[in-house]
XYZ file of C-alpha atoms in Angstrom:
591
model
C 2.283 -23.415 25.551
C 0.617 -26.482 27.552
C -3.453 -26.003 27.259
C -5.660 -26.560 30.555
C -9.126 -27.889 30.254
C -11.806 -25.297 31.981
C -15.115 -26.819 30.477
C -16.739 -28.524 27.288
C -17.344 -26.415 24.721
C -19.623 -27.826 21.473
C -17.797 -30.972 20.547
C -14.577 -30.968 22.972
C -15.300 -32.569 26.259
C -11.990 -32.680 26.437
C -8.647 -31.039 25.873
C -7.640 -32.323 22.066
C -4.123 -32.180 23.034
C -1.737 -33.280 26.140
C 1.329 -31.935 24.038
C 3.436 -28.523 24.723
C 2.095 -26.645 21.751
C 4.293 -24.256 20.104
C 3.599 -20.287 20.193
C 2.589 -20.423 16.391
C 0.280 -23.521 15.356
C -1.093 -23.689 11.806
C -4.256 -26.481 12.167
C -5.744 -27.943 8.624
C -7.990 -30.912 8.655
C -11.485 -31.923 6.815
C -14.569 -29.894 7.455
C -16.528 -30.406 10.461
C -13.289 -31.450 12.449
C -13.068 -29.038 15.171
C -10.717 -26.449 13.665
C -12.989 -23.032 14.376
C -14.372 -24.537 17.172
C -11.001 -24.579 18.695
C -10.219 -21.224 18.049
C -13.376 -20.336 19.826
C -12.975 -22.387 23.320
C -9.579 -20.536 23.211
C -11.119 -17.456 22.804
C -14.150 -18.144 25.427
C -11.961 -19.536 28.271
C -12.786 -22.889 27.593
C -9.185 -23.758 27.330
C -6.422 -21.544 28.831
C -2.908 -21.693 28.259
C 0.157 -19.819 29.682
C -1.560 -16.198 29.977
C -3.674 -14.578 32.182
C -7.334 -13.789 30.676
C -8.173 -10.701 33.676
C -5.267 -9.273 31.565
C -4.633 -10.877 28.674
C -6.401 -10.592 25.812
C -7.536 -13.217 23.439
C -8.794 -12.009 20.022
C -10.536 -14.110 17.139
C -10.722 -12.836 13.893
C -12.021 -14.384 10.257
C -10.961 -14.520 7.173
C -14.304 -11.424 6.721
C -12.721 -9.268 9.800
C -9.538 -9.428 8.474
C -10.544 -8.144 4.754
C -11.925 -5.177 6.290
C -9.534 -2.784 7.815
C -10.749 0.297 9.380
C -9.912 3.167 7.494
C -12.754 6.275 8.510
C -13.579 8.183 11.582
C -16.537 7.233 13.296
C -16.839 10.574 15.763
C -14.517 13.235 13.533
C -12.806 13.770 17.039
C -10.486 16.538 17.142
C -7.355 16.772 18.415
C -8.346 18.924 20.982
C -11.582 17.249 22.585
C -8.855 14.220 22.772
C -6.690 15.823 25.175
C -9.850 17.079 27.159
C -11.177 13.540 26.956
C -7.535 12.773 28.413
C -7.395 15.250 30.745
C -10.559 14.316 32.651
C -9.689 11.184 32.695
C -6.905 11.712 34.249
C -8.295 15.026 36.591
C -11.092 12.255 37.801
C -8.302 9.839 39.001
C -6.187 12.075 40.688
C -8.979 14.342 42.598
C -12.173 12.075 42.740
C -14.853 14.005 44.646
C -13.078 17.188 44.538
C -10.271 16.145 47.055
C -7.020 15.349 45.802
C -5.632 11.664 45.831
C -2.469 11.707 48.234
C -2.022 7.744 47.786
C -2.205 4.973 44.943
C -0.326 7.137 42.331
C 0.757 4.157 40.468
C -2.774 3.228 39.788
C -3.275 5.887 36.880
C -1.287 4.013 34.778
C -3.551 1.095 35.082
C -6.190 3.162 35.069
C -5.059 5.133 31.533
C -4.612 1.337 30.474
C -8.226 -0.051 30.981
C -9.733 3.945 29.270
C -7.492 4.322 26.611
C -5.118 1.363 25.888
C -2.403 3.202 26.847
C 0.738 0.913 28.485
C 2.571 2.155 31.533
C 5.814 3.225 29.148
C 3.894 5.636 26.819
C 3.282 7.382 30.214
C 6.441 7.422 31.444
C 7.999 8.298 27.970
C 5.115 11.294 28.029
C 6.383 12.185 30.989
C 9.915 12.104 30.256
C 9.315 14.527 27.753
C 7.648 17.216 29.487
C 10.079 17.034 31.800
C 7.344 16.550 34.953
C 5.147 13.866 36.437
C 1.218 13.980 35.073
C 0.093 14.934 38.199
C 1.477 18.157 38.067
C 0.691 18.382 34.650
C -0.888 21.830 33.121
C -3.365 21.989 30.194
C -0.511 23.155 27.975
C 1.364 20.238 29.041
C -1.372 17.648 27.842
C -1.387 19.891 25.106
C 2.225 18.867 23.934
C 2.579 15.635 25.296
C -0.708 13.670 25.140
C -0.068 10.647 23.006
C -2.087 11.630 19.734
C -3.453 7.872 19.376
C -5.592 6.890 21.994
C -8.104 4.372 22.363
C -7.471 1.943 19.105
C -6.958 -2.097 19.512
C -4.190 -3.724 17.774
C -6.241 -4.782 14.659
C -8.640 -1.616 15.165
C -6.534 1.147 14.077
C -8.394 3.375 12.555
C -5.866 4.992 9.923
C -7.802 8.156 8.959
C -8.216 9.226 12.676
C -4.296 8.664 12.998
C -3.609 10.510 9.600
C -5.765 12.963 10.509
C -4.705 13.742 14.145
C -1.116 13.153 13.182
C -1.439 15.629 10.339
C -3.603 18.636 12.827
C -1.048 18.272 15.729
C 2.382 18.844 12.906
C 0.749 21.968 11.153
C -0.662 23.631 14.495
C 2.807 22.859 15.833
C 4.374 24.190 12.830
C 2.268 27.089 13.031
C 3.152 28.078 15.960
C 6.521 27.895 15.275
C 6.166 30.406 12.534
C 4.715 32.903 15.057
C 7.194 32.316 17.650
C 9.693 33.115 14.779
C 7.534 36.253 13.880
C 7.944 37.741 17.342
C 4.698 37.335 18.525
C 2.985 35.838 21.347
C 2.327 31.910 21.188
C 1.392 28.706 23.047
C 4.426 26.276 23.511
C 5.980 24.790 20.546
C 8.226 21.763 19.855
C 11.437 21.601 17.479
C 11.114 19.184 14.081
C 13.576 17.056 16.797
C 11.330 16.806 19.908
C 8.462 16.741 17.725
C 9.440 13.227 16.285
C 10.914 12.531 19.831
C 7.770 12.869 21.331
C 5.173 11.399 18.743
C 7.396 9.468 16.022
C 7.553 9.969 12.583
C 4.406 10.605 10.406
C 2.329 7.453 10.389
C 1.855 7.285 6.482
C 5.885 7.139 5.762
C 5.572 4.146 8.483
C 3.253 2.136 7.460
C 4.607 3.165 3.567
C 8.146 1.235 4.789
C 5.622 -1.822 5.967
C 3.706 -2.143 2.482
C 7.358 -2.387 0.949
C 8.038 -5.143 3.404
C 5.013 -7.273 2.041
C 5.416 -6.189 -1.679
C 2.047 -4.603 -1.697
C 2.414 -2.044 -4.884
C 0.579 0.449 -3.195
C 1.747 3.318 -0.635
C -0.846 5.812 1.333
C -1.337 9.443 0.112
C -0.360 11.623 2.507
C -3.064 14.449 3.747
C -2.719 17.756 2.842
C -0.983 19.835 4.933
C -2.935 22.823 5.814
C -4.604 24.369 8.462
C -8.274 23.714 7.373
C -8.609 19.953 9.121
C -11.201 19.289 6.259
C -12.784 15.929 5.797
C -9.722 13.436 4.559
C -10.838 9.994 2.908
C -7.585 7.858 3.519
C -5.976 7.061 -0.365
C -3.515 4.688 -1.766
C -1.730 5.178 -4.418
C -0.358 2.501 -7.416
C 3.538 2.127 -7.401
C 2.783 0.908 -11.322
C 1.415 4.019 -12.806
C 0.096 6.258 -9.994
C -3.411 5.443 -10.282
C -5.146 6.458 -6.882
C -7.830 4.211 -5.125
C -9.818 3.764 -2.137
C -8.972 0.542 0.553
C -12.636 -0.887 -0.444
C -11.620 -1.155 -3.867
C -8.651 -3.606 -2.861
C -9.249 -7.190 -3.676
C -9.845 -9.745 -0.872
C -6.550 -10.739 -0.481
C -4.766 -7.422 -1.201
C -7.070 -6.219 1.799
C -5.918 -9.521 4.257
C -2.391 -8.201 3.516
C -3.128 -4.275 3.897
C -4.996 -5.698 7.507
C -1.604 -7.387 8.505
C 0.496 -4.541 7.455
C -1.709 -2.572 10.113
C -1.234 -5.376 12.592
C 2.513 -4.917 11.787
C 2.834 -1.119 12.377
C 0.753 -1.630 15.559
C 3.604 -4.146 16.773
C 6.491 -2.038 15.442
C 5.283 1.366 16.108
C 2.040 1.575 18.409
C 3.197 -1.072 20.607
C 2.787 1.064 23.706
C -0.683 2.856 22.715
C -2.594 -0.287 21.338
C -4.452 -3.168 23.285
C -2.077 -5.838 22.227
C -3.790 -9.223 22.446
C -1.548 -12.087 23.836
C -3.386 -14.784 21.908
C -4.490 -14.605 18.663
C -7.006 -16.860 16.829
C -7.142 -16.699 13.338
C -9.986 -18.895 11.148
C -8.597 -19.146 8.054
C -6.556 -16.009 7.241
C -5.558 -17.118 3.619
C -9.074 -17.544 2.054
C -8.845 -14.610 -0.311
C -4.973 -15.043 -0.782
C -3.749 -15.631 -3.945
C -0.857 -18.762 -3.000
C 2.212 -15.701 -4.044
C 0.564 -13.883 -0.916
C 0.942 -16.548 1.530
C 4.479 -16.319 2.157
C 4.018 -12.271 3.257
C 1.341 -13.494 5.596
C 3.430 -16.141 7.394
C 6.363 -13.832 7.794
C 4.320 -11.056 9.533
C 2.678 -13.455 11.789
C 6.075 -15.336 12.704
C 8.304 -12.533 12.662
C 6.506 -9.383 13.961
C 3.777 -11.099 15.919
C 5.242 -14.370 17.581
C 8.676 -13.411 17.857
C 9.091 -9.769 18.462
C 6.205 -9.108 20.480
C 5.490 -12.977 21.958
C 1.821 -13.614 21.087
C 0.702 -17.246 20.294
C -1.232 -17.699 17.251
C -3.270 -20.160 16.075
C -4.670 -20.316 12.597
C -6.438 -22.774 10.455
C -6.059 -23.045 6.847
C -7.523 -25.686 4.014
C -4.672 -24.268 1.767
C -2.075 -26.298 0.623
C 0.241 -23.578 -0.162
C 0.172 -22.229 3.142
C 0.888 -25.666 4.653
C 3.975 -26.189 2.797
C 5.227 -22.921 3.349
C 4.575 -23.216 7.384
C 7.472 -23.813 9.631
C 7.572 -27.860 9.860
C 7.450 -27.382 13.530
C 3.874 -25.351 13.352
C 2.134 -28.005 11.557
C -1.420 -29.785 12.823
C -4.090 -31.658 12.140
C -7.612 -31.984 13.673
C -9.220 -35.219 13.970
C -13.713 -35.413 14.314
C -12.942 -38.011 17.041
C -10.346 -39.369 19.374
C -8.379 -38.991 22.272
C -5.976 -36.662 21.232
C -8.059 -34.826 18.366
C -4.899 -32.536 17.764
C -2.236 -33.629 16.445
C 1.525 -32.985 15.159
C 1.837 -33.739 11.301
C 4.847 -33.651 8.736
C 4.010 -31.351 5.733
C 3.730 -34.631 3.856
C 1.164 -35.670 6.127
C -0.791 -32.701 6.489
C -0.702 -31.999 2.239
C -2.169 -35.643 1.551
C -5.024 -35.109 4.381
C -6.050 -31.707 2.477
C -5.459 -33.562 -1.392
C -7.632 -36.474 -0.252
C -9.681 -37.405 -3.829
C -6.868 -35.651 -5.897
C -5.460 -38.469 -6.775
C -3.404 -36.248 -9.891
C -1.571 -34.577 -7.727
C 2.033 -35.575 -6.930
C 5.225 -33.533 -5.066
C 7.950 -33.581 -7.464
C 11.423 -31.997 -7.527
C 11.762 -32.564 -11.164
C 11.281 -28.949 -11.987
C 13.863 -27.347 -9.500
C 16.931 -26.570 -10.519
C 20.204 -25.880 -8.204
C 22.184 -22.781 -9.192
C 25.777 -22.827 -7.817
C 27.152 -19.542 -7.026
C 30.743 -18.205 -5.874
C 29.255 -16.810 -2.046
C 26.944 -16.176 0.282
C 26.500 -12.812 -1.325
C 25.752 -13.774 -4.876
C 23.136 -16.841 -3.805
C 21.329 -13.601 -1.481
C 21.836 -10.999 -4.222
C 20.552 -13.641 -7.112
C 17.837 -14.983 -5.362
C 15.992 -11.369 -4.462
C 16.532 -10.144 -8.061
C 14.851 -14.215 -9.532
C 11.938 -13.011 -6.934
C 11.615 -9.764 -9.051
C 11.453 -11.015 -12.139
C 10.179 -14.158 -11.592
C 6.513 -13.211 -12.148
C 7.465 -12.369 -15.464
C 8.928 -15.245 -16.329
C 5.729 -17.693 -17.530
C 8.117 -21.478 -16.529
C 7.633 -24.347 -14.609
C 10.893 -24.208 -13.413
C 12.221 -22.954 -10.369
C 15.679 -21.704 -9.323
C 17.264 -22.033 -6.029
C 20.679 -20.367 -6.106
C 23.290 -22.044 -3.595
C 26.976 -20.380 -2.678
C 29.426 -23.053 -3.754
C 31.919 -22.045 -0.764
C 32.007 -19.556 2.469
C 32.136 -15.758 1.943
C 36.254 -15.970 2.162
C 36.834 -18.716 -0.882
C 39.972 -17.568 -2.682
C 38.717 -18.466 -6.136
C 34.882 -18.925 -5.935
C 34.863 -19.765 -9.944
C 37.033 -22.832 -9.449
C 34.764 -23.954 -7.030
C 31.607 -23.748 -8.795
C 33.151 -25.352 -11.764
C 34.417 -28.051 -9.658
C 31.503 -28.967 -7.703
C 29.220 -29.094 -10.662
C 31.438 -31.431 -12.581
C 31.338 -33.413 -9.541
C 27.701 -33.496 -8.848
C 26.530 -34.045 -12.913
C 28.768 -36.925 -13.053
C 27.235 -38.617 -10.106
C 24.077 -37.949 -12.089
C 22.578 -34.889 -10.247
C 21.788 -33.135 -14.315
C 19.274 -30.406 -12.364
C 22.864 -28.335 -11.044
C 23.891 -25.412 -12.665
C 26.381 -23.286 -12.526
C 26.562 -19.387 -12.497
C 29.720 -16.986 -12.188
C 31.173 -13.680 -12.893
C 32.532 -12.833 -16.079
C 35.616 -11.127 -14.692
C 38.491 -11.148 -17.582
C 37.067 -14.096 -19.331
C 36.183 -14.394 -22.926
C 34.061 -17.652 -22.721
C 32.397 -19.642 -20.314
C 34.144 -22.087 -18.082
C 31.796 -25.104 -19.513
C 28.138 -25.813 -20.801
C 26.918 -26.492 -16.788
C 28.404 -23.028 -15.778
C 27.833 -19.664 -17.508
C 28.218 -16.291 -16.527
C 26.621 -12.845 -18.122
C 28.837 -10.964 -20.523
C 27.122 -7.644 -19.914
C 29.554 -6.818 -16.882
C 32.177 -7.562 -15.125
C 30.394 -9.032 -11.973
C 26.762 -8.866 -10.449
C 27.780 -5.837 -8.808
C 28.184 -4.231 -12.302
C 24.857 -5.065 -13.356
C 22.733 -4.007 -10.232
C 24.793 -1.077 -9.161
C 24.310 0.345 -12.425
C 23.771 4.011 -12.301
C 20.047 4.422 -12.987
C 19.697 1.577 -10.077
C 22.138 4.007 -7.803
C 20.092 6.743 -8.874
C 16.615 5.864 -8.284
C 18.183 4.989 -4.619
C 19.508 8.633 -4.717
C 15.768 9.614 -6.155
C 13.592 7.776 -3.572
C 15.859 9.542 -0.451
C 14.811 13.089 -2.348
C 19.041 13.536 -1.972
C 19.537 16.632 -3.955
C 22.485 14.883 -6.426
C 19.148 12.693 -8.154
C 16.840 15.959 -7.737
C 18.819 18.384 -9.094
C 19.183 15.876 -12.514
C 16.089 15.344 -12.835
C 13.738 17.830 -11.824
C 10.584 16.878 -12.775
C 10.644 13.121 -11.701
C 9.651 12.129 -8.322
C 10.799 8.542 -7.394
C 7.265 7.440 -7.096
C 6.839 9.216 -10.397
C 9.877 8.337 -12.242
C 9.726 9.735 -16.096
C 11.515 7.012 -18.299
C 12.551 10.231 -20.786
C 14.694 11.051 -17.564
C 16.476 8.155 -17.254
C 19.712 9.173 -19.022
C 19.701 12.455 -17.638
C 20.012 10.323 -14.129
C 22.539 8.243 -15.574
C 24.804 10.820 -16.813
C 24.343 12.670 -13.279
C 25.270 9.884 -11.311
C 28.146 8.644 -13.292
C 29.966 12.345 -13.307
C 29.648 12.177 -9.604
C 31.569 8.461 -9.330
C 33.626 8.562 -11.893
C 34.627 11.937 -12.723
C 35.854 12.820 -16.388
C 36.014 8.722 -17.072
C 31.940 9.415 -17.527
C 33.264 11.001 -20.251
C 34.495 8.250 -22.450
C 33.346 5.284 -24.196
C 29.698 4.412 -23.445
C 27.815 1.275 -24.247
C 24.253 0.359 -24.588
C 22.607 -0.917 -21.466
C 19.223 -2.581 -21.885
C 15.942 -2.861 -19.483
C 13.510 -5.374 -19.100
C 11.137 -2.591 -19.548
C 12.568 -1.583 -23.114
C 13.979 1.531 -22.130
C 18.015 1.941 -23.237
C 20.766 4.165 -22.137
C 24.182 4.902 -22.788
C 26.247 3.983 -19.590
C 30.101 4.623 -19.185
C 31.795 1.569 -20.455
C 34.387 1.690 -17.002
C 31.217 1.520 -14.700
C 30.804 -2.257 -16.089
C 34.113 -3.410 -17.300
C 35.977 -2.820 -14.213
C 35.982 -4.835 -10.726
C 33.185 -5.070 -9.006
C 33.991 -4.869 -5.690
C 36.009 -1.598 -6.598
C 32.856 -0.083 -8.466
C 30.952 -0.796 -4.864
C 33.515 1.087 -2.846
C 33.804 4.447 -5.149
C 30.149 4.737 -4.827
C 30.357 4.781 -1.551
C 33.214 6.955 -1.546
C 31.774 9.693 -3.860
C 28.561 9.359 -2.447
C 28.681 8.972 1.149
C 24.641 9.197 1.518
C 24.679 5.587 0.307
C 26.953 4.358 3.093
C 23.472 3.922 5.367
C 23.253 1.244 3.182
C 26.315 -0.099 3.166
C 26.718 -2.223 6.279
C 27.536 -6.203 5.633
C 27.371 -5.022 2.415
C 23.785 -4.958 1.916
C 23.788 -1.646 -0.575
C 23.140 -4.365 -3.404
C 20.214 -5.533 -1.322
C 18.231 -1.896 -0.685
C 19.022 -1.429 -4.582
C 17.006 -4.721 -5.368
C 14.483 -3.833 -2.532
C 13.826 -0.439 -2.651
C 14.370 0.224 -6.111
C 14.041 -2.652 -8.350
C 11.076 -4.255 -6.418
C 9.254 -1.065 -7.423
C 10.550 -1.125 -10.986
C 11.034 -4.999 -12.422
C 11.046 -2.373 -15.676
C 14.433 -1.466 -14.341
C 15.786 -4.533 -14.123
C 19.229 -5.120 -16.482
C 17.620 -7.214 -19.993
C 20.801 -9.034 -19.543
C 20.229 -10.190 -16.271
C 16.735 -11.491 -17.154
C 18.229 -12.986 -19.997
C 20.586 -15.299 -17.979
C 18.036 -16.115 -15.497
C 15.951 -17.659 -18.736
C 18.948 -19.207 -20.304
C 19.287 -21.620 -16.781
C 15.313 -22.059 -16.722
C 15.590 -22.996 -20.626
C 18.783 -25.153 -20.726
């Protein structure tokens, strides 16, 4: 974006940069600088970029706004005095004075936009569904098709009102649907299909999938569904032990994530019924973050906000962390005085500005280590199950696990072993080496091990309380039916080999019932697993899964089925997590 200068604001009387700009700029630099009063001649008009502010909309939030979501109702509004509210609206437009409009149609779309938020293509997918245009709309038709979220901004969702109006409009529908199948008379109904066609699935399972996203160990209690539309105080529940909790009692930075998750449901979800700003000003977004929570933040921002729904952002930070964790591109630093006040920085750069007076500090690769693996899969697979466990770990060290060839080497082993050799005897002692066991009875040298557990990786995370708990958090009747009284968010530990011994007759047939050996957890918890499920190839274990249980095949594309396991079941449970593997993980931190 290239900036034009409007008029002085505080201490700019003039633009601090004649650069392009990129869409996402992260601005450090001392205090007193400029850096918030930047973000606010952005946000006044004092400079303007590539948008238009009689339609675009700037926002500016803190580091305060954005640890406060909004979670209650303010006006209780019923479902029902919305689509009056709606229908007035929309009854004033089209017959002002009593005498209806014959011309400027098109303008009750802007018109919706500027009363409700509403874009143009929630209309015409509102429309599409009832089959009609809204001028010749009935009241049972705004009944049915009025979008049930009206009126919220981007960061102002208010998630009780959508819980709440979500949760009146499925149980009236449902309702009525019981009548209808009773014989008797009824308003118009919708199918479970056009239901979700027409207003989405239920906003708590969405923004559920978004907390998993950002590794917040929480997910939001449904409301009850009845047809008494009591008073409903929006809950989240612990992933750890089930302990319920209100937003407010959140820490700071926990809350800063919880706000982003909203701002990334709004982009995913509610783009079409939410004001969504075009430039967004952020003054210091990470000062409650804890440094593991920075990298969550900078993904939402880049991904959802910049690149899938084209917003600039601008944010200022005094955090290190979240400097060296920006894109290298993104990087700036404000100057008191000058010319050009704002300028482009290497990380380097921008870290010794902030460490100024620190003279302790130093940037040192000492404590990384290099991990060869045999492919692209393995480095992926091993580097989401290190970010697991890693918090349990208590080192210094860090792993970064590399594929020693391309997804097609013949003999990925020989390849490891080969480049290590080569790299520790030009001196490069921080490269390790890690490979399946296959058929081997020792390791190929002391630089490259393998685990002895199982025949491969796949082994060890497809094991079949992993496959399970997959099974368990889809509700698919195979996990259910084994283990009734578990829920996934609610697993039982006393029902793990009950899961086990479910899942394994369903892959491998009578083989379950052979020789067994002892598989250990990082949590403590053992079970007896089929020796076959880790002794044979892995690649062939992957494949009968997916053969005998074709539910799991949703996950199976570029074979990512190891990746939901580690993601939607092991990020949930590090408890879960093979001993083994943990142990091999500390044996290359250790060596």
């Amino acid at each position: 974006m290239h900036l034009n200068f409007v008029i002085g604001y505080k201490s700019f009387e003039a633009l601090p940069s004649s650069a392009d700009l990129p869409n996402f700029m992260v601005v450090t630099g001392a205090n007193g600088s400029g850096k918030t009063q930047f973000l606010e001649a952005l946000n006044v008009g004092a400079f303007t970029g590539d948008w238009d502010r009689s339609v675009d909309q700037t926002l500016l939030l803190s580091a305060a706004q954005l640890g406060e979501p909004v979670f209650e109702l303010s006006a209780q509004e019923p479902r029902r005095a919305v689509v009056e509210r709606f229908k007035a609206q929309v009854d004033g437009f089209l017959r002002p004075n009593g005498y209806r409009r014959t011309s400027d149609l098109e303008g009750i779309y802007e018109n919706l936009r500027l009363s409700f938020g509403i874009s143009e293509g929630a209309m015409r997918a509102a429309e599409a569904h009832a089959g009609k245009p809204i001028e010749e709309w009935q009241l049972s038709d705004f009944e049915l098709w009025t979008p049930f979220e009206l009126g919220h901004g981007f960061f102002g969702m208010a998630v009780t009102d959508a819980f709440t109006r979500y949760q009146a409009m499925l149980t009236a529908n449902d309702f009525r649907a019981w009548r209808a199948s009773q014989g008797k008379a009824v308003d118009a109904w919708l199918t479970e299909e056009q239901f979700q066609s027409a207003y989405g699935p239920p906003p708590w399972d969405l923004l559920n999938e978004v907390l998993v996203h950002l590794a917040l160990p929480y997910e939001f209690v449904a409301p009850p569904m009845d047809l008494d539309n009591g008073p409903f105080s929006v809950r989240l529940r612990s992933l750890a032990d089930g302990f319920e909790l209100a937003p407010a009692d959140l820490s700071s930075g926990e809350k800063t994530l919880l706000q982003l998750a909203l701002s990334m449901y709004s982009g995913t979800h509610r783009a079409q019924v939410s004001r969504i700003p075009k430039v967004l000003l952020l003054d210091e977004p990470d000062a409650a973050l804890h440094p593991s929570m920075v990298r969550s933040m900078l993904a939402v921002i880049r991904e959802v906000l910049v690149e899938r729904l084209d917003m600039r952002v601008v944010m200022t930070t005094h955090s290190p962390t979240t400097v060296a964790l920006s894109p290298d591109d993104a990087i700036f630093v404000m100057e008191r005085t000058g010319v050009e006040r704002l300028t482009r920085a290497s990380k380097d750069a921008a870290l010794r500005r902030l460490l100024v007076g620190v003279p302790a500090i130093s940037v040192s690769a000492e404590n990384r280590r290099v991990v060869l693996v045999e492919s692209p899969n393995d480095a992926r697979w091993y580097s989401s199950i290190y970010a697991v466990i890693q918090p349990t770990l208590s080192s210094e060290r860090s792993l970064e696990f590399v594929a020693a060839g391309g997804s097609g080497l013949a003999d990925g082993c020989d390849a490891v072993v080969g480049l290590v050799h080569k790299l520790r005897s030009n001196g490069n002692l921080a490269v390790w080496g890690l490979v399946d066991r296959d058929n081997r009875h020792r390791e190929p040298s002391d630089s490259v091990i393998f685990n002895d557990e199982g025949y491969s990786i796949e082994n060890l995370l497809l094991n079949p309380l992993a496959i399970g708990l997959l099974l368990l958090s889809d509700s698919h009747a195979a996990a259910v039916t084994a283990v009734p009284e578990s829920r996934f968010v609610e697993f039982r530990p006393v029902d793990a080999q009950a899961l086990v011994d479910a899942v394994s007759a369903h892959v491998l047939g009578d083989a379950a019932r052979g020789v067994t050996q002892t598989m250990r957890f990082a949590g403590g918890l053992e079970i007896e697993v089929p020796s076959s499920w880790l002794s044979g190839r892995g690649h062939d274990l992957h494949d009968l899964i997916l053969e005998k249980l074709s539910w799991l095949r949703r996950y199976a594309a570029r074979d990512r089925l190891i990746d939901s396991v580690v993601s939607r079941v092991l990020a949930q449970y590090p408890t879960f997590v093979p001993m083994s593997v943990v142990g091999t993980v500390r044996r290359l931190l250790d060596a």
